Amino acid sequence: MTEASEPAPLKVNGITAPLRYATFRRIWLASLLSNLGILIQGVGAAWAMTELTSSADKIALVQTALMLPVMLIAMPAGAIADMYDRRVVALVALSIAFCGATGLTVIDWLGLTTPNLLLMFCFVVGSGMALMSPAWQSSVREQVPADSLPAAVTLNGISYNIARSFGPAIGGIVVAIAGAVAAFALNALLYLPLIVTLFLWKREAESSRLPRERLSRAIISGVRYITNSPSIKIVLTRTMVTGVIGGSVSALMPLVARDLLHGGAQTYGIMLGALGFGSVIGALYIGEVRRRMSGEAAVRACALSMGGAITAIALSREPILTAVALILAGAVWTITWMLFNIGVQLSAPRWVAGRSLAAWQVAISGGIAIGSWGWGRFTDAAGVRIALLVSAVLMLLSPVLGLWLRMPRISSHGEDAEPLADPQVRLPISYRSGPLVVEIEYRVAPENARAFHNVMQNVQLYRQRNGAYSWSIARDIADPELWTERYHCPTWLDYLRQRNRGTQSERALDNRAGAFHIGPGPVRVRRMLERPFGSVRWMDDVPDPAASKVLPVNLKHDGIQ
């Protein structure tokens, strides 16, 4: 039994509930230090770039270098997190980031730093964190029970934003006293507690009776799942748009401190600290926002508030007024991201949780990276104040997207269901045998035809996101009560995966479809090999020993699939 599943002697409600679990508590505290180090390094890197060059384009590229790796490697990272031990993946990723931070420290200490070298090492650090993020976020559900998951997600957000409240200010002081090299060295040291904590975590590996997917197929499976999940697609689109527009604040903050407020590294750190302080306030109130407002209303209110805050930042010449505006911006920015993040986490089942979160990371980091580059280029042409005002106007207009891409209702759809028994097999087949054709026959009363068809449209999406292709539903013109659902799976192994990936809500959808069946017998399921003599050899599926294994006959009841 894992620590996440151990019953607590006392019921603790609220946001602190996940801290009852020792594994989550230790990792949370260590990640707080790691987040602190990352933000201290961010201050050092951004300020080092302002000393190396006066180009707003280069300064904004520091943010891009840190965030771009997430957009580039997040999906492979998510697939790796779903395929392998998430603890080991996180340790490898942290080691990469640690090496990048150490390398940055060494070159700066030797006086060899150039704009391109600085960007390169920031990219290495960003790559390590991009690899770690899906493994770390998707492992939260292994550290706490399902009812504590939203609170755990919120606490992780608070961890980052506590660090953001103090890290930039500490970074500004460190840079002002000891230079950027001290900020880089401190970041490298603050990776060590999390590395040790994860190394000591006795995670119980999840066993599966089916062979592991290869990386390329796992990535395809993740993309297919997201493509056939309308709610996740809406969240990802809104996330990217918000990131592109709102990325101006973090990307141009060094220039706000230098050119609008006429301050130095310490002013820059304090302004980022104000942004982080606001983020903590937003994280603490996310539960109240979710109770009082729908997802669309909350995102709309946050966008309008963010637009007003960016306007104030652009027009202010007083550090106090700018800090107040940044507190508001940080609060609504964090509420928006947490609404997006919780929606994805609760919608994705465990088998694809890492890849779904990776897609969210692609959306947010890609949006911020693209926005940072774009706002940097625009600032070179028009100036900091004009760039921020344009960003504010676009943010104020962004709620119009809700007319076409309304935020879905945030609820839990990703509960894992019990595995189904293997279907009856009398033909000797291997995992590679295929393609497999599945036909499911229903008898539906004519007066229920329209309602049945509507349910089957949702069945289509869930079959396709779990691995089926060429799905169709047909009605017999000579026997109008007879309906046939038909779909393909590439191999027998793909079919076994597809039928065992269903969540409880998807199984309930199967039951809704089956409830329309009027008999006389049960729903009829046919599973047929399209090539009965020989098989399509999908080399990505299984290693050779497993591929050649002939499966035994299994006579257990297996449900409708």
Coordinates of C-alpha atoms in Angstrom, one line a residue:
M1 CA 0.0 0.0 0.0
T2 CA 1.4 3.4 -0.9
E3 CA 1.3 6.4 1.4
A4 CA -1.3 8.1 -0.7
S5 CA -3.7 5.2 0.0
E6 CA -3.2 5.1 3.7
P7 CA -6.2 6.2 5.7
A8 CA -5.8 9.2 7.9
P9 CA -6.9 8.9 11.5
L10 CA -8.5 12.3 11.3
K11 CA -10.4 13.8 8.4
V12 CA -8.7 17.1 7.4
N13 CA -10.7 19.2 5.0
G14 CA -9.5 22.1 2.9
I15 CA -6.3 23.0 1.0
T16 CA -3.9 21.6 3.6
A17 CA -5.4 18.0 3.4
P18 CA -2.7 16.7 1.0
L19 CA 0.0 17.6 3.6
R20 CA -1.1 14.7 5.7
Y21 CA 0.7 12.4 3.3
A22 CA 4.4 12.2 4.1
T23 CA 5.6 11.6 0.5
F24 CA 3.6 14.6 -0.9
R25 CA 4.7 16.8 2.1
R26 CA 8.4 16.0 1.6
I27 CA 8.3 16.5 -2.2
W28 CA 6.3 19.7 -1.8
L29 CA 8.8 21.3 0.6
A30 CA 11.8 20.2 -1.6
S31 CA 10.1 21.5 -4.8
L32 CA 9.5 24.8 -3.0
L33 CA 13.3 25.2 -2.6
S34 CA 13.8 24.1 -6.3
N35 CA 11.3 26.6 -7.5
L36 CA 13.0 29.3 -5.4
G37 CA 16.3 28.5 -7.1
I38 CA 14.8 28.5 -10.6
L39 CA 13.4 32.0 -10.0
I40 CA 16.6 33.3 -8.5
Q41 CA 18.4 32.1 -11.6
G42 CA 15.8 33.7 -13.8
V43 CA 16.6 37.1 -12.2
G44 CA 20.3 36.5 -12.6
A45 CA 20.0 35.5 -16.3
A46 CA 17.6 38.3 -17.3
W47 CA 19.8 40.9 -15.5
A48 CA 23.0 39.4 -16.9
M49 CA 21.5 39.8 -20.4
T50 CA 20.7 43.5 -19.8
E51 CA 24.4 44.0 -18.9
L52 CA 25.5 42.1 -22.0
T53 CA 23.2 43.8 -24.6
S54 CA 20.8 46.7 -24.8
S55 CA 18.6 44.8 -27.3
A56 CA 15.0 44.2 -26.0
D57 CA 14.9 41.2 -28.4
K58 CA 17.8 39.5 -26.7
I59 CA 16.5 40.3 -23.2
A60 CA 13.1 38.8 -24.0
L61 CA 14.8 35.7 -25.5
V62 CA 15.9 34.7 -22.0
Q63 CA 12.3 33.9 -21.1
T64 CA 11.9 32.2 -24.5
A65 CA 15.0 30.0 -23.9
L66 CA 13.6 28.8 -20.6
M67 CA 10.1 28.1 -21.9
L68 CA 10.7 27.0 -25.5
P69 CA 12.0 23.5 -24.4
V70 CA 8.6 22.8 -22.8
M71 CA 6.9 23.4 -26.2
L72 CA 9.5 21.3 -28.1
I73 CA 9.8 18.2 -25.9
A74 CA 6.8 18.2 -23.6
M75 CA 4.9 15.5 -25.6
P76 CA 7.8 13.1 -25.6
A77 CA 8.4 13.9 -21.9
G78 CA 4.7 13.2 -21.2
A79 CA 4.9 9.9 -23.0
I80 CA 8.1 9.0 -21.1
A81 CA 6.3 9.9 -17.8
D82 CA 3.4 7.5 -18.7
M83 CA 5.7 4.7 -19.8
Y84 CA 8.4 4.6 -17.2
D85 CA 8.8 5.1 -13.4
R86 CA 8.0 8.7 -12.9
R87 CA 10.4 9.0 -10.0
V88 CA 13.3 7.9 -12.2
V89 CA 12.2 10.2 -15.0
A90 CA 12.1 13.2 -12.6
L91 CA 15.6 12.3 -11.2
V92 CA 17.1 12.2 -14.7
A93 CA 15.4 15.5 -15.6
L94 CA 16.6 17.2 -12.5
S95 CA 20.2 16.0 -13.2
I96 CA 20.0 17.6 -16.6
A97 CA 18.8 20.9 -15.1
F98 CA 21.5 20.7 -12.4
C99 CA 24.2 20.3 -15.0
G100 CA 22.9 23.3 -17.0
A101 CA 22.8 25.4 -13.9
T102 CA 26.3 24.3 -12.9
G103 CA 27.7 25.0 -16.4
L104 CA 26.1 28.5 -16.3
T105 CA 27.8 29.1 -13.0
V106 CA 31.2 28.0 -14.3
I107 CA 31.2 30.1 -17.5
D108 CA 30.0 33.2 -15.7
W109 CA 32.6 32.7 -12.9
L110 CA 35.3 32.4 -15.6
G111 CA 34.1 35.6 -17.3
L112 CA 33.2 33.7 -20.5
T113 CA 29.5 34.6 -20.7
T114 CA 28.1 35.8 -24.0
P115 CA 24.5 36.3 -25.0
N116 CA 24.4 33.1 -27.0
L117 CA 26.1 31.0 -24.3
L118 CA 23.7 32.4 -21.7
L119 CA 20.7 31.5 -23.9
M120 CA 22.2 28.0 -24.5
F121 CA 22.6 27.1 -20.9
C122 CA 19.1 28.6 -20.1
F123 CA 17.8 26.3 -22.8
V124 CA 19.5 23.3 -21.1
V125 CA 18.0 24.2 -17.7
G126 CA 14.6 24.6 -19.4
S127 CA 15.0 21.2 -21.1
G128 CA 15.6 19.5 -17.8
M129 CA 12.5 21.1 -16.3
A130 CA 10.5 20.4 -19.4
L131 CA 11.3 16.7 -19.0
M132 CA 10.5 16.7 -15.3
S133 CA 7.2 18.6 -15.3
P134 CA 4.9 15.9 -16.7
A135 CA 6.4 13.2 -14.5
W136 CA 6.2 15.4 -11.4
Q137 CA 2.7 16.7 -12.0
S138 CA 1.2 13.3 -13.0
S139 CA 2.8 11.6 -10.0
V140 CA 0.7 13.8 -7.6
R141 CA -2.2 11.4 -7.9
E142 CA 0.1 8.7 -6.7
Q143 CA 1.0 10.7 -3.6
V144 CA -2.6 11.6 -2.5
P145 CA -6.0 10.1 -2.9
A146 CA -8.4 11.2 -5.6
D147 CA -10.5 13.5 -3.3
S148 CA -7.4 15.5 -2.4
L149 CA -6.1 15.9 -5.9
P150 CA -7.5 19.4 -6.6
A151 CA -6.1 20.6 -3.3
A152 CA -2.7 19.0 -4.1
V153 CA -2.7 20.7 -7.5
T154 CA -3.5 24.0 -5.8
L155 CA -0.7 23.5 -3.2
N156 CA 1.8 22.8 -6.0
G157 CA 0.7 26.1 -7.6
I158 CA 1.1 27.8 -4.2
S159 CA 4.6 26.3 -3.9
Y160 CA 5.7 27.9 -7.1
N161 CA 4.0 31.2 -6.3
I162 CA 5.5 31.4 -2.8
A163 CA 8.8 31.0 -4.5
R164 CA 7.8 33.6 -7.0
S165 CA 7.0 36.0 -4.1
F166 CA 10.4 35.8 -2.5
G167 CA 12.7 34.3 -5.2
P168 CA 12.9 37.3 -7.5
A169 CA 13.4 39.7 -4.5
I170 CA 16.1 37.4 -3.1
G171 CA 17.5 37.1 -6.6
G172 CA 17.7 40.8 -7.0
I173 CA 19.5 41.2 -3.7
V174 CA 21.9 38.3 -4.6
V175 CA 22.7 39.8 -8.0
A176 CA 23.1 43.3 -6.5
I177 CA 25.5 42.0 -3.8
A178 CA 27.4 39.2 -5.5
G179 CA 26.6 39.3 -9.2
A180 CA 24.7 36.9 -11.5
V181 CA 27.2 34.1 -10.8
A182 CA 25.9 33.8 -7.2
A183 CA 22.3 33.5 -8.5
F184 CA 23.4 30.7 -10.9
A185 CA 25.3 28.8 -8.1
L186 CA 22.4 29.1 -5.6
N187 CA 20.0 27.6 -8.2
A188 CA 22.3 24.6 -8.7
L189 CA 22.5 24.0 -4.9
L190 CA 18.7 24.3 -4.4
Y191 CA 18.2 21.4 -6.9
L192 CA 19.9 19.0 -4.4
P193 CA 17.1 18.7 -1.8
L194 CA 14.5 17.6 -4.4
I195 CA 17.0 15.2 -6.0
V196 CA 17.6 13.6 -2.6
T197 CA 13.8 13.5 -1.7
L198 CA 12.9 11.8 -5.0
F199 CA 15.8 9.3 -4.6
L200 CA 14.5 8.3 -1.2
W201 CA 10.8 8.0 -2.4
K202 CA 9.8 4.3 -2.3
R203 CA 7.4 4.5 -5.1
E204 CA 5.5 1.3 -5.9
A205 CA 5.7 0.6 -9.6
E206 CA 2.4 0.1 -11.3
S207 CA 2.4 -3.4 -12.9
S208 CA 0.6 -4.0 -16.2
R209 CA -0.1 -7.3 -17.9
L210 CA 0.4 -5.7 -21.3
P211 CA 3.8 -4.8 -22.8
R212 CA 4.8 -1.1 -22.6
E213 CA 4.3 1.0 -25.7
R214 CA 7.2 2.3 -27.6
L215 CA 7.9 6.1 -27.4
S216 CA 6.7 7.0 -30.9
R217 CA 3.4 5.0 -30.5
A218 CA 2.9 6.5 -27.0
I219 CA 3.2 10.0 -28.4
I220 CA 0.7 9.2 -31.2
S221 CA -1.7 7.7 -28.5
G222 CA -1.4 10.9 -26.5
V223 CA -2.1 13.2 -29.5
R224 CA -5.0 11.0 -30.5
Y225 CA -6.5 11.1 -27.1
I226 CA -6.3 14.9 -26.9
T227 CA -7.6 15.4 -30.5
N228 CA -10.7 13.4 -29.6
S229 CA -11.3 15.2 -26.3
P230 CA -13.3 18.4 -27.1
S231 CA -13.0 19.8 -23.5
I232 CA -9.3 19.4 -23.4
K233 CA -8.9 21.0 -26.8
I234 CA -10.8 24.1 -25.7
V235 CA -8.7 24.4 -22.5
L236 CA -5.5 24.1 -24.5
T237 CA -6.6 26.7 -27.1
R238 CA -7.6 29.2 -24.4
T239 CA -4.4 28.5 -22.5
M240 CA -2.2 29.3 -25.5
V241 CA -4.0 32.5 -26.4
T242 CA -3.8 33.7 -22.9
G243 CA -0.1 32.9 -22.7
V244 CA 0.7 34.7 -26.0
I245 CA -1.1 37.9 -24.9
G246 CA -0.1 37.9 -21.2
G247 CA 3.5 36.8 -21.8
S248 CA 4.4 40.5 -22.2
V249 CA 4.5 41.1 -18.5
S250 CA 7.2 38.5 -17.6
A251 CA 9.2 39.1 -20.8
L252 CA 9.3 42.8 -20.5
M253 CA 9.7 43.1 -16.7
P254 CA 13.4 43.9 -16.8
L255 CA 12.7 46.8 -19.1
V256 CA 9.8 47.9 -17.0
A257 CA 12.2 48.1 -14.0
R258 CA 15.0 49.7 -16.0
D259 CA 13.2 52.0 -18.5
L260 CA 9.8 52.9 -16.8
L261 CA 10.8 52.8 -13.2
H262 CA 14.5 53.7 -13.7
G263 CA 15.6 51.1 -11.2
G264 CA 18.2 48.4 -11.0
A265 CA 18.4 44.6 -10.3
Q266 CA 16.9 45.1 -6.8
T267 CA 13.9 47.0 -8.3
Y268 CA 13.4 44.2 -10.8
G269 CA 13.5 41.5 -8.1
I270 CA 11.0 43.4 -6.0
M271 CA 8.6 43.8 -8.9
L272 CA 8.7 40.1 -9.7
G273 CA 8.2 39.5 -6.0
A274 CA 5.0 41.5 -6.1
L275 CA 3.9 39.5 -9.0
G276 CA 4.6 36.3 -7.1
F277 CA 2.9 37.6 -3.9
G278 CA -0.3 38.2 -6.0
S279 CA 0.0 34.7 -7.3
V280 CA -0.1 33.3 -3.8
I281 CA -3.2 35.3 -3.1
G282 CA -4.8 33.9 -6.3
A283 CA -3.9 30.4 -5.4
L284 CA -5.4 30.7 -1.9
Y285 CA -8.7 31.9 -3.4
I286 CA -9.0 29.4 -6.3
G287 CA -11.3 27.2 -4.3
E288 CA -13.7 30.1 -3.6
V289 CA -13.6 31.2 -7.2
R290 CA -14.5 27.6 -8.4
R291 CA -17.4 27.5 -5.9
R292 CA -18.9 30.9 -6.9
M293 CA -18.3 31.1 -10.6
S294 CA -18.4 28.9 -13.7
G295 CA -15.2 28.2 -15.6
E296 CA -16.1 30.7 -18.4
A297 CA -17.1 33.4 -16.0
A298 CA -13.9 33.1 -14.0
V299 CA -11.7 33.1 -17.0
R300 CA -13.5 36.1 -18.4
A301 CA -13.2 38.0 -15.1
C302 CA -9.5 37.2 -14.9
A303 CA -8.9 38.4 -18.4
L304 CA -10.6 41.7 -17.8
S305 CA -8.7 42.2 -14.5
M306 CA -5.4 41.3 -16.2
G307 CA -6.0 43.8 -19.0
G308 CA -6.6 46.5 -16.4
A309 CA -3.5 45.6 -14.5
I310 CA -1.3 45.6 -17.6
T311 CA -2.6 49.0 -18.5
A312 CA -1.6 50.3 -15.0
I313 CA 1.9 48.8 -15.4
A314 CA 2.3 50.5 -18.7
L315 CA 1.2 54.0 -17.5
S316 CA 2.7 53.9 -14.0
R317 CA 6.0 55.7 -13.1
E318 CA 5.8 54.9 -9.4
P319 CA 7.2 51.6 -8.1
I320 CA 4.4 51.3 -5.5
L321 CA 1.6 51.7 -8.1
T322 CA 3.4 49.2 -10.4
A323 CA 3.7 46.8 -7.5
V324 CA 0.0 47.0 -6.7
A325 CA -0.9 46.4 -10.4
L326 CA 1.5 43.4 -10.4
I327 CA -0.1 41.9 -7.3
L328 CA -3.5 42.0 -9.1
A329 CA -1.9 40.6 -12.3
G330 CA -0.3 37.8 -10.4
A331 CA -3.5 36.8 -8.6
V332 CA -5.7 36.6 -11.7
W333 CA -2.9 35.1 -13.8
T334 CA -2.6 32.2 -11.3
I335 CA -6.3 31.7 -11.0
T336 CA -6.6 31.4 -14.7
W337 CA -3.7 28.8 -15.0
M338 CA -5.1 26.8 -12.1
L339 CA -8.5 26.6 -13.7
F340 CA -6.9 25.3 -16.9
N341 CA -4.6 22.9 -15.0
I342 CA -7.2 21.4 -12.8
G343 CA -9.5 20.9 -15.7
V344 CA -6.9 18.9 -17.6
Q345 CA -5.9 16.8 -14.5
L346 CA -9.4 15.8 -13.7
S347 CA -10.3 15.0 -17.2
A348 CA -7.4 12.7 -18.1
P349 CA -7.2 9.1 -17.0
R350 CA -4.0 7.8 -15.4
W351 CA -2.7 6.1 -18.5
V352 CA -2.5 9.4 -20.4
A353 CA -2.2 11.8 -17.6
G354 CA 1.5 12.7 -18.3
R355 CA 0.8 13.3 -22.0
S356 CA -2.3 15.4 -21.3
L357 CA -0.4 17.6 -18.8
A358 CA 2.4 17.8 -21.3
A359 CA 0.0 19.2 -23.9
W360 CA -1.1 21.8 -21.4
Q361 CA 2.6 22.6 -20.7
V362 CA 3.1 22.9 -24.5
A363 CA 0.1 25.3 -24.7
I364 CA 1.2 27.5 -21.8
S365 CA 4.9 27.5 -22.4
G366 CA 4.5 27.7 -26.2
G367 CA 2.2 30.7 -25.8
I368 CA 4.5 32.5 -23.4
A369 CA 7.6 31.7 -25.5
I370 CA 6.0 32.9 -28.7
G371 CA 4.5 35.9 -26.9
S372 CA 7.9 36.8 -25.3
W373 CA 9.7 36.7 -28.6
G374 CA 6.9 38.7 -30.3
W375 CA 6.6 41.3 -27.6
G376 CA 10.4 41.7 -27.5
R377 CA 10.5 42.4 -31.3
F378 CA 7.5 44.8 -31.0
T379 CA 9.2 46.6 -28.1
D380 CA 12.3 47.2 -30.2
A381 CA 10.1 49.0 -32.7
A382 CA 7.5 50.7 -30.5
G383 CA 8.8 50.9 -27.0
V384 CA 7.9 49.3 -23.7
R385 CA 4.9 51.4 -22.9
I386 CA 3.2 50.9 -26.3
A387 CA 3.9 47.2 -26.2
L388 CA 2.2 46.8 -22.8
L389 CA -0.8 48.9 -23.8
V390 CA -1.3 46.8 -26.9
S391 CA -1.1 43.7 -24.8
A392 CA -3.7 45.1 -22.4
V393 CA -6.1 45.8 -25.2
L394 CA -5.8 42.3 -26.6
M395 CA -6.3 40.9 -23.1
L396 CA -9.4 42.9 -22.6
L397 CA -10.7 41.6 -26.0
S398 CA -9.8 37.9 -25.3
P399 CA -13.1 37.0 -23.5
V400 CA -14.8 37.2 -26.9
L401 CA -13.2 33.8 -27.6
G402 CA -15.8 32.4 -25.2
L403 CA -18.5 32.9 -27.8
W404 CA -16.9 30.1 -29.9
L405 CA -14.7 28.2 -27.4
R406 CA -16.7 28.3 -24.1
M407 CA -14.8 26.8 -21.2
P408 CA -16.2 23.4 -20.3
R409 CA -17.6 22.7 -16.9
I410 CA -14.7 21.5 -14.7
S411 CA -15.5 18.1 -13.2
S412 CA -13.8 14.8 -12.8
H413 CA -14.1 12.5 -15.8
G414 CA -10.8 10.6 -15.6
E415 CA -11.5 8.1 -12.9
D416 CA -9.8 4.8 -13.8
A417 CA -12.2 1.9 -14.2
E418 CA -11.6 -1.7 -13.4
P419 CA -9.8 -3.7 -16.1
L420 CA -12.0 -5.8 -18.3
A421 CA -11.5 -9.5 -18.6
D422 CA -10.0 -10.7 -21.9
P423 CA -12.5 -11.6 -24.6
Q424 CA -13.1 -15.1 -25.7
V425 CA -10.5 -16.3 -28.1
R426 CA -10.5 -19.6 -30.0
L427 CA -8.2 -18.7 -32.9
P428 CA -4.5 -18.8 -32.0
I429 CA -3.2 -15.2 -32.4
S430 CA -0.3 -13.1 -31.2
Y431 CA -0.1 -9.5 -30.0
R432 CA 0.9 -8.5 -33.5
S433 CA -2.1 -10.1 -35.2
G434 CA -4.3 -7.6 -37.0
P435 CA -5.8 -5.4 -38.1
L436 CA -8.7 -6.3 -35.8
V437 CA -12.3 -5.4 -36.8
V438 CA -14.9 -5.0 -34.1
E439 CA -18.6 -5.0 -34.8
I440 CA -21.3 -4.4 -32.1
E441 CA -24.9 -5.0 -32.9
Y442 CA -27.7 -3.2 -31.1
R443 CA -31.5 -3.5 -31.5
V444 CA -33.1 -0.2 -30.8
A445 CA -36.8 0.8 -30.9
P446 CA -37.5 3.2 -33.8
E447 CA -38.8 5.9 -31.4
N448 CA -35.4 5.9 -29.6
A449 CA -33.3 6.0 -32.8
R450 CA -32.4 9.7 -32.5
A451 CA -31.5 9.5 -28.8
F452 CA -29.4 6.4 -29.5
H453 CA -27.6 8.0 -32.3
N454 CA -26.7 11.1 -30.2
V455 CA -25.2 8.8 -27.5
M456 CA -23.2 7.0 -30.1
Q457 CA -21.5 10.2 -31.2
N458 CA -20.0 10.4 -27.7
V459 CA -19.1 6.7 -27.9
Q460 CA -17.3 7.5 -31.1
L461 CA -15.1 10.1 -29.4
Y462 CA -14.2 7.8 -26.5
R463 CA -13.4 4.8 -28.7
Q464 CA -11.2 7.0 -31.0
R465 CA -9.3 8.7 -28.2
N466 CA -8.5 5.3 -26.6
G467 CA -7.1 3.8 -29.8
A468 CA -9.9 2.8 -32.3
Y469 CA -10.0 4.1 -35.9
S470 CA -12.4 4.0 -38.9
W471 CA -15.3 4.2 -36.5
S472 CA -18.8 4.1 -38.0
I473 CA -22.4 3.5 -37.0
A474 CA -24.9 2.1 -39.5
R475 CA -28.6 1.2 -39.5
D476 CA -30.0 -1.7 -41.5
I477 CA -32.4 -0.5 -44.2
A478 CA -34.3 -3.8 -44.2
D479 CA -34.4 -4.1 -40.4
P480 CA -34.6 -0.6 -39.0
E481 CA -34.2 -1.8 -35.4
L482 CA -30.7 -3.2 -36.1
W483 CA -27.8 -0.9 -35.7
T484 CA -24.1 -1.9 -36.1
E485 CA -21.2 -0.1 -34.6
R486 CA -17.9 -0.9 -36.4
Y487 CA -14.3 0.1 -35.8
H488 CA -10.7 -1.1 -36.3
C489 CA -7.7 -1.5 -34.1
P490 CA -4.2 -2.0 -35.7
T491 CA -3.3 -5.1 -33.8
W492 CA -4.7 -7.4 -31.1
L493 CA -2.5 -5.8 -28.6
D494 CA -3.8 -2.3 -29.5
Y495 CA -7.3 -3.7 -29.0
L496 CA -6.5 -5.0 -25.5
R497 CA -5.1 -1.6 -24.6
Q498 CA -8.1 0.2 -26.1
R499 CA -10.7 -1.7 -24.2
N500 CA -8.8 -1.4 -20.9
R501 CA -8.3 2.4 -21.1
G502 CA -11.9 3.3 -20.4
T503 CA -12.7 5.5 -17.4
Q504 CA -15.7 5.1 -15.2
S505 CA -17.6 7.8 -17.1
E506 CA -16.8 6.1 -20.4
R507 CA -18.0 2.7 -19.1
A508 CA -21.2 4.5 -18.0
L509 CA -21.5 5.8 -21.6
D510 CA -21.3 2.2 -22.8
N511 CA -24.0 1.3 -20.4
R512 CA -26.2 4.1 -21.7
A513 CA -25.8 2.8 -25.2
G514 CA -26.5 -0.8 -24.1
A515 CA -29.6 0.4 -22.3
F516 CA -31.3 1.2 -25.7
H517 CA -30.9 -2.5 -26.7
I518 CA -34.3 -4.3 -26.7
G519 CA -33.1 -7.9 -27.2
P520 CA -34.2 -10.6 -27.6
G521 CA -30.6 -11.6 -26.7
P522 CA -27.7 -9.5 -25.3
V523 CA -25.8 -7.0 -27.4
R524 CA -23.8 -9.0 -29.9
V525 CA -20.0 -8.4 -30.3
R526 CA -17.9 -9.7 -33.1
R527 CA -14.1 -9.5 -33.2
M528 CA -12.6 -10.4 -36.5
L529 CA -9.1 -10.5 -37.9
E530 CA -8.9 -8.7 -41.2
R531 CA -6.0 -10.9 -42.2
P532 CA -6.6 -14.3 -40.5
F533 CA -3.4 -15.9 -41.9
G534 CA -0.5 -13.8 -40.9
S535 CA -0.3 -10.5 -39.0
V536 CA 0.7 -6.9 -39.5
R537 CA 4.1 -6.6 -37.8
W538 CA 3.9 -3.4 -35.7
M539 CA 7.5 -3.4 -34.5
D540 CA 6.8 -0.6 -32.0
D541 CA 4.3 -2.6 -30.0
V542 CA 6.3 -5.3 -28.1
P543 CA 9.7 -6.9 -27.9
D544 CA 10.1 -10.0 -30.0
P545 CA 9.5 -12.6 -27.3
A546 CA 6.2 -11.2 -26.3
A547 CA 5.2 -10.6 -29.9
S548 CA 5.5 -14.3 -30.8
K549 CA 3.5 -15.5 -27.8
V550 CA 0.3 -17.2 -28.6
L551 CA -2.5 -16.1 -26.3
P552 CA -4.6 -18.7 -24.4
V553 CA -8.3 -19.0 -24.6
N554 CA -10.1 -16.9 -21.9
L555 CA -13.8 -17.5 -21.3
K556 CA -14.5 -14.7 -18.8
H557 CA -17.3 -12.3 -19.4
D558 CA -15.9 -9.1 -20.9
G559 CA -18.6 -6.5 -21.2
I560 CA -19.7 -4.6 -24.4
Q561 CA -16.6 -3.7 -26.4

